Coordinates of C-alpha atoms and ligand atoms in Angstrom, one line a residue:
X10 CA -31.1 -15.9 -2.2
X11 CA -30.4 -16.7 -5.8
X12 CA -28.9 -19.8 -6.5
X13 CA -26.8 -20.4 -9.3
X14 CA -27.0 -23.6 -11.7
X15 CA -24.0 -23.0 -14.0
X16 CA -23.8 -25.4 -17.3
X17 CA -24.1 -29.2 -17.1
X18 CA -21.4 -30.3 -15.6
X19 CA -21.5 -27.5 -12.7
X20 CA -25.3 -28.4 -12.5
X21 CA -24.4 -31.4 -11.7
X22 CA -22.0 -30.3 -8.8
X23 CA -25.0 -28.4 -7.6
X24 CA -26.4 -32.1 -6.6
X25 CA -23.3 -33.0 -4.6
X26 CA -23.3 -30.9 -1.9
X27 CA -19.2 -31.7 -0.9
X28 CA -18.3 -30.3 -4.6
X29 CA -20.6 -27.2 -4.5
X30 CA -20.0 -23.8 -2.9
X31 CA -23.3 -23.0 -0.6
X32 CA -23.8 -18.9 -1.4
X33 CA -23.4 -18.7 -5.1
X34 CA -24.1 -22.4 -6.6
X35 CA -20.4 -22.7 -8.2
X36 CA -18.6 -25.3 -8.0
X37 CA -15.8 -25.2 -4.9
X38 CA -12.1 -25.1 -4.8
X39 CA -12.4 -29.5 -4.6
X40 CA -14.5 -29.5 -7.7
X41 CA -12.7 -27.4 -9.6
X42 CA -8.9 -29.2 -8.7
X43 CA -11.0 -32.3 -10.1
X44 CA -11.7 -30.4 -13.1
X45 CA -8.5 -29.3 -14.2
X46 CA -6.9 -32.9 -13.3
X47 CA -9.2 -34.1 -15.7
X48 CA -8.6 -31.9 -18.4
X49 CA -4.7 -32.4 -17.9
X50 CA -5.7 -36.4 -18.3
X51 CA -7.4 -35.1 -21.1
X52 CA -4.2 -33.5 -23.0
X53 CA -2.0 -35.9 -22.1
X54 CA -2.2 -37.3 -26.2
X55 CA -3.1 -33.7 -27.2
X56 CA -0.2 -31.1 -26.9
X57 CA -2.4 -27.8 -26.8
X58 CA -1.9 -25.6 -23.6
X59 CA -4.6 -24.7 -21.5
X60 CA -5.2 -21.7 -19.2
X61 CA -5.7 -21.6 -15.5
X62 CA -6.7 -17.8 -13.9
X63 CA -7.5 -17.0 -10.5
X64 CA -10.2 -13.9 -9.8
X65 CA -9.4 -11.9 -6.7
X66 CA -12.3 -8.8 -5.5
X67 CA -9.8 -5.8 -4.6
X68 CA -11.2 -4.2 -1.3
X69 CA -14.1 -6.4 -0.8
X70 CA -13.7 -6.6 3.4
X71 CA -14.3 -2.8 3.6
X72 CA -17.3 -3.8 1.3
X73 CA -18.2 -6.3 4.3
X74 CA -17.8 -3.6 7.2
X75 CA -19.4 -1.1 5.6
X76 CA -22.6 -2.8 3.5
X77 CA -23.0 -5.6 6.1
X78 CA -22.7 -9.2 6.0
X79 CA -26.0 -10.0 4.0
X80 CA -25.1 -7.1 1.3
X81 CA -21.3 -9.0 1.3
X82 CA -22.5 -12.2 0.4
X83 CA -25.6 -10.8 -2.3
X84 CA -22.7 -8.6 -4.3
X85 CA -20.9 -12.1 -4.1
X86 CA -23.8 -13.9 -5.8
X87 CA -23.9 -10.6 -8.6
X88 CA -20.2 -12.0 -9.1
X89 CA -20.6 -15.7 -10.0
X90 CA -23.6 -14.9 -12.1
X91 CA -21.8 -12.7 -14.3
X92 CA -18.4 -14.4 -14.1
X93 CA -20.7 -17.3 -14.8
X94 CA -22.3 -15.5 -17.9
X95 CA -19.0 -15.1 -19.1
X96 CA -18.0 -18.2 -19.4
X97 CA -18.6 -20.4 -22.6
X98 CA -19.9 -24.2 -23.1
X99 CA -16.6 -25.6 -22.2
X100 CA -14.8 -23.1 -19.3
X101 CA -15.5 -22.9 -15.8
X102 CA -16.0 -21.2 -13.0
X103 CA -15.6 -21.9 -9.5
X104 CA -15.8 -20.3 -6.1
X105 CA -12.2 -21.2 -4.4
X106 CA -12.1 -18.7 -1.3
X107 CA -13.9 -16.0 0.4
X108 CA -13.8 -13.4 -2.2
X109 CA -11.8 -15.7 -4.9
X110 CA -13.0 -17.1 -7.7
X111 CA -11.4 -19.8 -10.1
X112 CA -11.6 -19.9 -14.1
X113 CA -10.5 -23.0 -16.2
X114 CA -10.8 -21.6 -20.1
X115 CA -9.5 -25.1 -22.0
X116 CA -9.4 -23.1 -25.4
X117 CA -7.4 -20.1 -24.4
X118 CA -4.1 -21.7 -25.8
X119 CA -2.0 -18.3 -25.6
X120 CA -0.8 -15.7 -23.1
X121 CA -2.4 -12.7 -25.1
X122 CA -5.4 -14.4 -25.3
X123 CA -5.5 -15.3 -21.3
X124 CA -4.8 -11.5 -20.7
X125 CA -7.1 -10.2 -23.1
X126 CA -10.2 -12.6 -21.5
X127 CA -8.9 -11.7 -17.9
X128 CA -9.0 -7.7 -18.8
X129 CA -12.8 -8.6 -20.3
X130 CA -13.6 -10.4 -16.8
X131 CA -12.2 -7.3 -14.8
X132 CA -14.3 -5.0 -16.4
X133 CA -17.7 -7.3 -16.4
X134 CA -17.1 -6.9 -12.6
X135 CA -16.6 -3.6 -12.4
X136 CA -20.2 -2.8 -13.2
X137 CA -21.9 -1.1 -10.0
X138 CA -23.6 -3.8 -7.9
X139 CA -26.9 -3.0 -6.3
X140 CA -27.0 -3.5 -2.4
X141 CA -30.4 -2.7 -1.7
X142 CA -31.2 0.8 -2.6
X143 CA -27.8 1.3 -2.7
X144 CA -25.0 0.6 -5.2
X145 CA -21.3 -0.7 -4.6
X146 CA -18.4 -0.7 -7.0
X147 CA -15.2 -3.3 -6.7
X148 CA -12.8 -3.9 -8.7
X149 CA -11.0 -7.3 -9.0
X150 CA -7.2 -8.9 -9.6
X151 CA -6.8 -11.4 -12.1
X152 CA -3.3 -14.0 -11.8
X153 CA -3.5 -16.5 -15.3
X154 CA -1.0 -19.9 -15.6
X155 CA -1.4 -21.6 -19.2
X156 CA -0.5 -25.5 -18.9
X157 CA 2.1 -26.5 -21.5
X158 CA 3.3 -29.9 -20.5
X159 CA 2.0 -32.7 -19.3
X160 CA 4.3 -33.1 -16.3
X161 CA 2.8 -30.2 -14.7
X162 CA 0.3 -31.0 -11.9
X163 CA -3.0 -29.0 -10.9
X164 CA -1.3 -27.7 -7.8
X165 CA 1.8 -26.0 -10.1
X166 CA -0.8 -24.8 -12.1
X167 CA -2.9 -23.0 -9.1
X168 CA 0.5 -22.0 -7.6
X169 CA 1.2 -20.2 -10.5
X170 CA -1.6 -18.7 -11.1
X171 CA -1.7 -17.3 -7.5
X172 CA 2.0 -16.0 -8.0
X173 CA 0.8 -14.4 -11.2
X174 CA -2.1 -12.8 -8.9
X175 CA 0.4 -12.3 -6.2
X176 CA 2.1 -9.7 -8.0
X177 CA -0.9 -8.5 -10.1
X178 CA -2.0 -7.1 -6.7
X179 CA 1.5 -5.7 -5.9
X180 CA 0.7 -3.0 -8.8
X181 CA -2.4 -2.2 -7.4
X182 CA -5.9 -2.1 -8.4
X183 CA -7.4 -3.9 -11.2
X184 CA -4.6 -5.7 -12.7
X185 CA -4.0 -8.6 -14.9
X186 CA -1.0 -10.8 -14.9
X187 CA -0.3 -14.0 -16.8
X188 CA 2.7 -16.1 -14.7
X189 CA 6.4 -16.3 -16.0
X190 CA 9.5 -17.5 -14.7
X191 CA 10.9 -14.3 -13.3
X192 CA 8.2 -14.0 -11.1
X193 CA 9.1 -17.1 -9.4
X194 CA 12.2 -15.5 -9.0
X195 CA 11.4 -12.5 -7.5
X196 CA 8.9 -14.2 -5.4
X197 CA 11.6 -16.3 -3.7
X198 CA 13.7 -13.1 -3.6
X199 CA 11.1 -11.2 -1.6
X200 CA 10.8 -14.3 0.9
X201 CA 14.3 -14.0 1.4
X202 CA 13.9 -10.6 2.0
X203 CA 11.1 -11.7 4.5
X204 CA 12.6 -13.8 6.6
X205 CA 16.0 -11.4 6.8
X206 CA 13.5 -8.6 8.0
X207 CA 11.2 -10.6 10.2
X208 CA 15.1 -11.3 12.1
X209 CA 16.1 -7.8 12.0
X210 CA 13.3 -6.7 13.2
X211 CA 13.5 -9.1 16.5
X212 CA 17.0 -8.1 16.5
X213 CA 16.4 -4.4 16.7
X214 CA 18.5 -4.0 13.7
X215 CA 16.3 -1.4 12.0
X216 CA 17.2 1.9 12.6
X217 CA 15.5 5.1 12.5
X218 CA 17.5 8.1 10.3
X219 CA 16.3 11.3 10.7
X220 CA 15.9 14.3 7.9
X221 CA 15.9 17.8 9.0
X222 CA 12.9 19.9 8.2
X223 CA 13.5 23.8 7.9
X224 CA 12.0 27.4 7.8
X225 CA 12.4 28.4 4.2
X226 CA 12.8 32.1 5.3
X227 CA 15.2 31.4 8.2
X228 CA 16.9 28.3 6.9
X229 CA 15.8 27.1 10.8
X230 CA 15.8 23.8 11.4
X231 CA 11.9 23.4 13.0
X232 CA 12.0 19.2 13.2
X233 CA 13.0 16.5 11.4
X234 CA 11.4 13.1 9.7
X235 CA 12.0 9.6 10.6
X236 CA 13.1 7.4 8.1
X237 CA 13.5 4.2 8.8
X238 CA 17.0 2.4 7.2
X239 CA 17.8 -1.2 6.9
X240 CA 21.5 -2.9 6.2
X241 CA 21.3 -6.8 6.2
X242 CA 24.8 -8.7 6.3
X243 CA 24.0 -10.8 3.5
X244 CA 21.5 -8.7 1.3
X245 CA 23.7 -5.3 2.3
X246 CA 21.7 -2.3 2.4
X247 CA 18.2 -2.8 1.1
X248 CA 16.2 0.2 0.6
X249 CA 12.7 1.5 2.5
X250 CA 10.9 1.3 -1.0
X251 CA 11.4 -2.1 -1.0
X252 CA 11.1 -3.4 2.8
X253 CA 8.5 -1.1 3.8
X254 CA 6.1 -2.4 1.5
X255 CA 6.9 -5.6 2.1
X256 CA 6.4 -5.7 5.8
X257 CA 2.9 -4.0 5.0
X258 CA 2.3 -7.3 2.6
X259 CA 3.7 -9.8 5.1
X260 CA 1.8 -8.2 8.1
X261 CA 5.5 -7.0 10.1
X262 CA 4.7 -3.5 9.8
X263 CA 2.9 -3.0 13.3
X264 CA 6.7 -4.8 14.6
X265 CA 8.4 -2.8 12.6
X266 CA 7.1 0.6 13.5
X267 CA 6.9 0.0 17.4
X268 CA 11.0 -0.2 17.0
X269 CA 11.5 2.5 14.7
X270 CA 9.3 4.8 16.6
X271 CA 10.9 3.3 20.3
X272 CA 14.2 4.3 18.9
X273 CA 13.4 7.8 17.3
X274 CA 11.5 9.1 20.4
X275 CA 14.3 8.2 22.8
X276 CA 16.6 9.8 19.8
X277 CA 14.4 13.1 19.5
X278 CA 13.7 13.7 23.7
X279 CA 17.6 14.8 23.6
X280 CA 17.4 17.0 20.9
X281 CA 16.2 20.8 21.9
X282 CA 12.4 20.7 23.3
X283 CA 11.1 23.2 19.9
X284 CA 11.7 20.3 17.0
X285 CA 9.4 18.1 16.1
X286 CA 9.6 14.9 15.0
X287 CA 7.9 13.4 12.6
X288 CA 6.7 10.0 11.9
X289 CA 4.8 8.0 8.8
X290 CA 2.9 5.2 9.3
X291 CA 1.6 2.7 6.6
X292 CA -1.8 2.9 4.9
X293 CA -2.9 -1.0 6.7
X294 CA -1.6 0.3 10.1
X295 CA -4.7 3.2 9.7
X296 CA -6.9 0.1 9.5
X297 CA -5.7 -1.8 12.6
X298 CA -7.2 -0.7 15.8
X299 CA -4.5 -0.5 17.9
X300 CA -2.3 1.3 16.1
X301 CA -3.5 4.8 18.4
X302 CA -2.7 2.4 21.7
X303 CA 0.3 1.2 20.6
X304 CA 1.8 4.7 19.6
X305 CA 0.7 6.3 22.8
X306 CA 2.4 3.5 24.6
X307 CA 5.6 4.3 23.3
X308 CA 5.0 8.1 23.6
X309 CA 4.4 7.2 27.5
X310 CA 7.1 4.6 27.6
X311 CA 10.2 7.2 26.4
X312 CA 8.6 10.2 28.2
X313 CA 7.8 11.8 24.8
X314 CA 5.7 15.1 24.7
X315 CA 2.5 13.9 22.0
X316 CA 2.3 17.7 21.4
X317 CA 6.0 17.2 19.3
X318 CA 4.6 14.1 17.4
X319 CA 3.7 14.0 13.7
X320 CA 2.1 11.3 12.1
X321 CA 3.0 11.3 8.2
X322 CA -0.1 9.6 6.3
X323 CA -0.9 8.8 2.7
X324 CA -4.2 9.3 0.8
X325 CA -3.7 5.5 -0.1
X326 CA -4.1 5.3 3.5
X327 CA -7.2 7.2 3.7
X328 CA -9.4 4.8 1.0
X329 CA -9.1 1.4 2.4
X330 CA -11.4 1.9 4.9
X331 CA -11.7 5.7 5.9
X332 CA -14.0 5.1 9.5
X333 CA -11.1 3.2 10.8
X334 CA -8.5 5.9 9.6
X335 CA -10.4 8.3 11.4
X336 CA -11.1 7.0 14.1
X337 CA -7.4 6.1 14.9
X338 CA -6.4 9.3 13.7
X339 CA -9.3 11.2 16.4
X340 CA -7.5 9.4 19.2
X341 CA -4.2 10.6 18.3
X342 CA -4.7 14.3 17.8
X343 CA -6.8 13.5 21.3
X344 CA -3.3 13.6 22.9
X345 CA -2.2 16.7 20.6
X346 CA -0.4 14.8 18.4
X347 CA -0.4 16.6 14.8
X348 CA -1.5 14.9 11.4
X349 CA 0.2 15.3 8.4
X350 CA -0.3 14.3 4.5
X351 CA 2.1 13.1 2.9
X352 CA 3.2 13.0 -0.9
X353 CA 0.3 15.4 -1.2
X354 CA -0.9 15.5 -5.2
X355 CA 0.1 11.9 -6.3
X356 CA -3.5 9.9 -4.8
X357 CA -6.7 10.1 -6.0
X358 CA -9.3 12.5 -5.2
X359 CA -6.6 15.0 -2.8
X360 CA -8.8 17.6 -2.7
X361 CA -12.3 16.0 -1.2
X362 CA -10.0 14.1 1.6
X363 CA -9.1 17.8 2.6
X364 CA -12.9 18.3 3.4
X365 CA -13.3 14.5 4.8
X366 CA -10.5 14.8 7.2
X367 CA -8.6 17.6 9.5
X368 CA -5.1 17.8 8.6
X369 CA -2.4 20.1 10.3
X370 CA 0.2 19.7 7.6
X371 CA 0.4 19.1 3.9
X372 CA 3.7 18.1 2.5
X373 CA 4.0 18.6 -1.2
X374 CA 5.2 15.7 -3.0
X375 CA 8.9 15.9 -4.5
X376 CA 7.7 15.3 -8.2
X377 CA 6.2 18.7 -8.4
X378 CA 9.1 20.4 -6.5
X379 CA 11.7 18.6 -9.1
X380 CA 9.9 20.4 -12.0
X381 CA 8.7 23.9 -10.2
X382 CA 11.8 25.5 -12.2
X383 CA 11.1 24.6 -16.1
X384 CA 7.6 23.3 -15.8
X385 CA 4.4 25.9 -15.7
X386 CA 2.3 23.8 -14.9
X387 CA 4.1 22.4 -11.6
X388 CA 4.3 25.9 -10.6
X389 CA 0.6 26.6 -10.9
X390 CA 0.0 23.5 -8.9
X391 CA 2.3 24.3 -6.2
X392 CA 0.8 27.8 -6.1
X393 CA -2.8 26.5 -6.0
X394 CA -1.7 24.3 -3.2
X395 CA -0.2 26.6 -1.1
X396 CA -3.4 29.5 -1.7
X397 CA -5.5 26.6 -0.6
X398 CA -3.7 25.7 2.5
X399 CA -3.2 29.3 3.6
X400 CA -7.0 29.8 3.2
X401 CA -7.9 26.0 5.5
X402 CA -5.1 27.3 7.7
X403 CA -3.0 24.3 7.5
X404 CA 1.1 24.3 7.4
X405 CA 3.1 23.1 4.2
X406 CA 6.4 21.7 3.7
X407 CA 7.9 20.8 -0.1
X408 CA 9.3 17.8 -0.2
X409 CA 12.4 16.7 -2.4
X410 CA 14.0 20.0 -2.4
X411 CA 17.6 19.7 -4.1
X412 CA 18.9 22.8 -5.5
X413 CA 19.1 26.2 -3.8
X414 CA 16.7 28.3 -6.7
X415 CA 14.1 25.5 -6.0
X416 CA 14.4 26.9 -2.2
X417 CA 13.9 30.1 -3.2
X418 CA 11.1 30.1 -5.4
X419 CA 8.8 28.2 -2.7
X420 CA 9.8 30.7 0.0
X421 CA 9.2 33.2 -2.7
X422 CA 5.4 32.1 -3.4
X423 CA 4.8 31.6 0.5
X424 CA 6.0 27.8 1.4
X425 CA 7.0 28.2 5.2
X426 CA 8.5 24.5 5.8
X427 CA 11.2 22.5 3.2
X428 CA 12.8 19.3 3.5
X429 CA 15.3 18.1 0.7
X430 CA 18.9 16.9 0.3
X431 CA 19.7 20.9 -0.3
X432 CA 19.3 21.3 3.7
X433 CA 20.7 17.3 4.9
X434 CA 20.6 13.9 3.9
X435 CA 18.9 11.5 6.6
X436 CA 21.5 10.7 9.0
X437 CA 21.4 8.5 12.3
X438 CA 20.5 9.4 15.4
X439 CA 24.4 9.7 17.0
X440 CA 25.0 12.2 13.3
X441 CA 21.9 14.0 13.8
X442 CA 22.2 14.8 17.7
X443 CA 26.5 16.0 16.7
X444 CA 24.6 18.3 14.2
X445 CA 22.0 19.8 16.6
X446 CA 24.9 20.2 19.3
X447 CA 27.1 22.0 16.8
X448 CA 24.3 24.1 15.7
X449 CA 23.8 25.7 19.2
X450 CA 27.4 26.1 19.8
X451 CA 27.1 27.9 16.6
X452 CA 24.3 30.1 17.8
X453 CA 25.8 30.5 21.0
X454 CA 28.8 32.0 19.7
X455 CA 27.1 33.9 17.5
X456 CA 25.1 35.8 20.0
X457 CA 28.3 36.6 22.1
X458 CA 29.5 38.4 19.2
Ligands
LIG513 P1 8.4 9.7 2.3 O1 7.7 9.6 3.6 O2 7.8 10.6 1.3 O3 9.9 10.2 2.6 C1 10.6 11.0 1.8 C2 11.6 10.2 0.9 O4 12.2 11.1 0.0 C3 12.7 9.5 1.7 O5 13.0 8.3 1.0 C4 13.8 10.5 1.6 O6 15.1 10.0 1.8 C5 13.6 11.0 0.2 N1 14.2 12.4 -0.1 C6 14.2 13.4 0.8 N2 14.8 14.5 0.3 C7 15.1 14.1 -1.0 C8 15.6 14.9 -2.1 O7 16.0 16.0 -2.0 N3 15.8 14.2 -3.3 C9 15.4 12.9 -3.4 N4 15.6 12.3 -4.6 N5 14.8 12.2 -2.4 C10 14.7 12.8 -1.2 P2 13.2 7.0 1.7 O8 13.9 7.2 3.0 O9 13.8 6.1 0.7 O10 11.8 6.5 2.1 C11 10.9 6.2 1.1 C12 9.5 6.0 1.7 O11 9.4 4.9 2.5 C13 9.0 7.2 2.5 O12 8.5 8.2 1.7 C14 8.0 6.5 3.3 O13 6.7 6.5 2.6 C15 8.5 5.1 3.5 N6 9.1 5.0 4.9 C16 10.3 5.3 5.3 N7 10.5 5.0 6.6 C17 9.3 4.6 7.0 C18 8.8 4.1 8.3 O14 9.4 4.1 9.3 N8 7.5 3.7 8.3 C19 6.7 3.7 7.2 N9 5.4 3.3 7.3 N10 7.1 4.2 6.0 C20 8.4 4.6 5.9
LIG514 MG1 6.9 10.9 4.8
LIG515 MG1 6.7 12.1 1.1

C-alpha cells in the first residue's frame, strides 16, 4: 500500500499516529481543525480571508460493492495523492471521513478563485483510476467557506463549508458551491420542512391522489397513477417536487411510501377489477433491500391483486447501483407485478437501460409531449420512441398531455396509453372513486339505450 508523506508539516503528522489518517498518509479530521485554528490565530492582525472547502466522492459506496473493499480503499489512496499533488507549499489536505477529504488553501482570498480551484480539483479526480486490470471513474462534490473575520471559529467555517457541499450535492453530480447566506436559509427551511414531514408522515397525513390513465383511441380510462399530496397547517400545501426529494435526502422515503401505497391499494381494490394502479418509487428505495418485502406486504395486507400493480421507476434510479435495482425489481415482477419507466428521454444513456433491464411500460416524459405540436424534432423523437417500443413489445403512455390536438397526434402516430390534465387532474381517493361510479352509471345507461 502506498503511503503518502504530504509537505513538511503533513510529514510531520505522518509521525503522530493520533493526527494522521492510516490508508492514505493525510492528515485527519483532528489535524486539520488544528490547522485551520492556527491559521485563524495567524490572521487575527492580518485582515485577508482565507478559504476552507470540503471534497465529497459522488457514488463511491457502489464503487465499494462492486470493486471490493481492497479496490475501495486503493482508488482512495489514487485520491489523496493527486488531491495531494494539487496542493501548493502552503495549502492542505486532509482526509476528514470515509470518502471526504478536507482542503485549507490560505491564499485563495476570493470566492471566484475558491470555485475556480474547486472546479480544477473536480476534474483532477475525475481521471479513470486503475483497480487492478480494471479502471473506475468517480466524480466528486466540492462545498468552499472563505473566512472573513476573525470572530468566526473553525467549526463555522466546516459548517459552512458542509452546507455549501450540502446543496452542491442537491444539484447533482460534480458540483461546486462556495457558501452564502441564503443557503443557511434554505437549509433551516428544508429542516422545517423535515420535521413537519417526519410528523405527517406518523400521523398518516399524506395522502395518495390518483390521475387517470387512458386509451388514446377509446378515451378509456385503463388505470390511474398515484401521486402522493401533502398540506401541512403551518407550511400549507407543499408540493411533491419539493417533499419527495427531501424524504429521499433525510432517509423517510421507505415511511413515506408504505403509507402512500397502504392508502392507494385499499383506494384502488374498490375501483372496477380491469384498472391498474400505478405506483413510483424513489431512485434510493431501488437500492434498499427490502423495498420488494415491504411492497408485497402491503399488497398481501389490503388483499391487492400484484398482477394490477405498477411500479413507476426512473433511470436515475437505475445508475446508483443497478445489481440491487434488479434484483428488487426480479422479485416484484416474480409476483406479476409490472415495471414501468418513467420520464423516459430526460436520464442518461435511455436507450442501453432498455437492453440492461425488462421493462413493461415506457412513459414518455411531458417535455417532449409539450412541444410535439411546433417542434420537429420532439415529434421525431416521440416517433422513434414509440417504433422502438412497438418493435421490444413494450406499452407507452405520454405523459403531460394538455390540449386535445396533442391527444390526437400521439394516437395518430400509434401511442396507445395518455395521461395529462386534458383527461383529469389528480384527485383524492373519495373524488376519484365518485368519478369511476359515475362513469359506469354512464355506461350503464348508455347500453340500455
Ligand atoms: P411523475 O411520476 O412524472 O408524475 C407526473 C407529474 O406530472 C405529476 O406531478 C403530475 O401532477 C404532473 N402532471 C400530470 N399531467 C400533467 C399535465 O398535463 N401538465 C403538467 N404540467 N403536469 C402534469 P406531481 O404530482 O407534482 O409529482 C411530481 C413528481 O413527484 C412525480 O413525477 C414523481 O416523480 C414524484 N412523486 C409523486 N408522488 C410520489 C410518491 O408517492 N412516491 C415517489 N417516490 N415519488 C412521487
Ligand atoms: Mg410517475
Ligand atoms: Mg413522469
Amino acid at each position: 500500500m502506498q503511503t503518502l508523506f504530504a509537505t513538511g508539516q503533513s510529514a510531520r503528522s505522518g509521525s503522530d499516529p493520533s493526527l494522521t489518517d492510516p490508508l492514505t498518509g493525510l492528515g485527519n479530521e483532528r489535524r486539520f481543525y488544528a490547522k485551520v485554528d492556527r491559521l485563524i490565530g495567524d490572521r487575527a492582525d492580518d485582515p485577508a480571508p482565507f478559504t476552507v472547502g470540503i471534497v465529497d466522492l459522488d457514488g463511491f459506496k457502489p464503487i465499494n460493492d462492486l470493486f471490493g473493499r481492497k479496490a475501495g480503499d486503493d482508488i482512495l489512496v489514487q485520491v489523496a495523492l493527486r488531491l495531494r499533488a494539487a496542493m501548493d507549499g502552503q495549502s492542505t489536505v486532509a482526509r476528514i471521513g470515509p470518502d471526504e477529504f478536507a482542503f485549507l488553501l490560505p491564499m485563495v482570498f476570493s470566492e471566484e478563485a475558491a470555485l475556480e480551484k474547486a472546479h480544477m480539483l473536480i476534474e483532477i479526480l475525475s481521471a479513470p483510476y486503475d483497480v487492478g486490470d480494471r479502471t473506475a471513474r468517480l466524480s466528486a462534490s466540492v462545498g468552499c467557506s472563505l473566512f472573513y473575520s476573525g470572530e468566526e471559529t473553525t467549526e463555522d467555517l466546516i459548517h459552512k463549508a458542509e452546507t455549501a457541499l450540502y446543496q452542491a450535492k442537491r444539484c447533482g453530480r460534480g458540483q461546486v458551491m462556495v457558501f452564502t447566506r441564503e443557503m443557511e436559509e434554505s437549509v433551516k427551511r428544508l429542516t422545517r420542512i423535515e420535521q413537519a414531514l417526519r410528523k405527517a408522515i406518523s400521523a398518516g397525513e399524506v395522502a395518495p391522489f390518483f390521475q387517470p390513465i387512458v386509451d388514446l383511441r377509446t378515451r378509456e380510462t385503463i388505470g390511474f397513477e398515484t401521486l402522493a399530496r401533502w398540506t401541512d397547517r403551518d407550511l400549507g400545501t407543499v408540493v411533491p417536487a419539493v417533499f419527495i426529494p427531501l424524504a429521499e435526502e433525510r432517509g423517510i422515503i421507505g415511511g413515506l411510501s408504505q403509507l402512500v401505497l397502504s392508502r392507494a391499494t385499499e383506494a384502488a381494490a374498490r375501483w372496477p377489477e380491469h384498472l391498474f394502479l400505478s405506483f413510483n418509487l424513489s431512485p434510493s428505495q431501488l437500492v434498499d433491500q427490502n423495498t420488494a418485502a415491504r411492497v408485497l406486504s402491503i399488497l398481501d395486507n389490503t388483499g391487492f391483486d400484484p398482477r394490477r400493480l405498477e411500479i413507476e421507476i426512473t433511470e436515475t434510479g437505475l445508475m446508483t447501483d443497478s445489481i440491487s435495482a434488479d434484483r428488487i425489481l426480479s422479485d416484484l415482477r416474480r409476483e406479476g407485478i409490472r415495471i414501468s419507466l418513467d420520464d423516459f428521454g430526460t436520464g442518461q444513456s435511455s436507450l442501453g437501460r432498455l437492453r440492461e433491464f425488462r421493462f413493461d411500460k415506457i412513459k414518455i416524459d411531458r417535455s417532449f409531449v409539450s412541444s410535439i405540436l411546433e417542434d420537429h424534432p420532439a415529434e421525431h423523437i416521440v416517433r422513434a420512441i414509440l417504433a422502438m417500443c412497438r418493435g421490444l413489445g413494450i406499452d407507452v403512455v405520454a405523459e403531460g398531455i394538455e390540449q386535445e390536438a396533442q391527444a390526437k397526434r400521439l394516437a395518430e402516430f400509434g401511442c396507445r396509453g395518455g395521461q395529462g390534465f386534458l383527461f383529469g387532474r389528480p384527485a383524492d381517493a373519495e373524488t376519484t372513486l365518485a368519478m369511476l361510479r359515475q362513469s359506469i352509471r354512464t355506461a350503464a345507461s348508455v347500453h340500455a339505450v
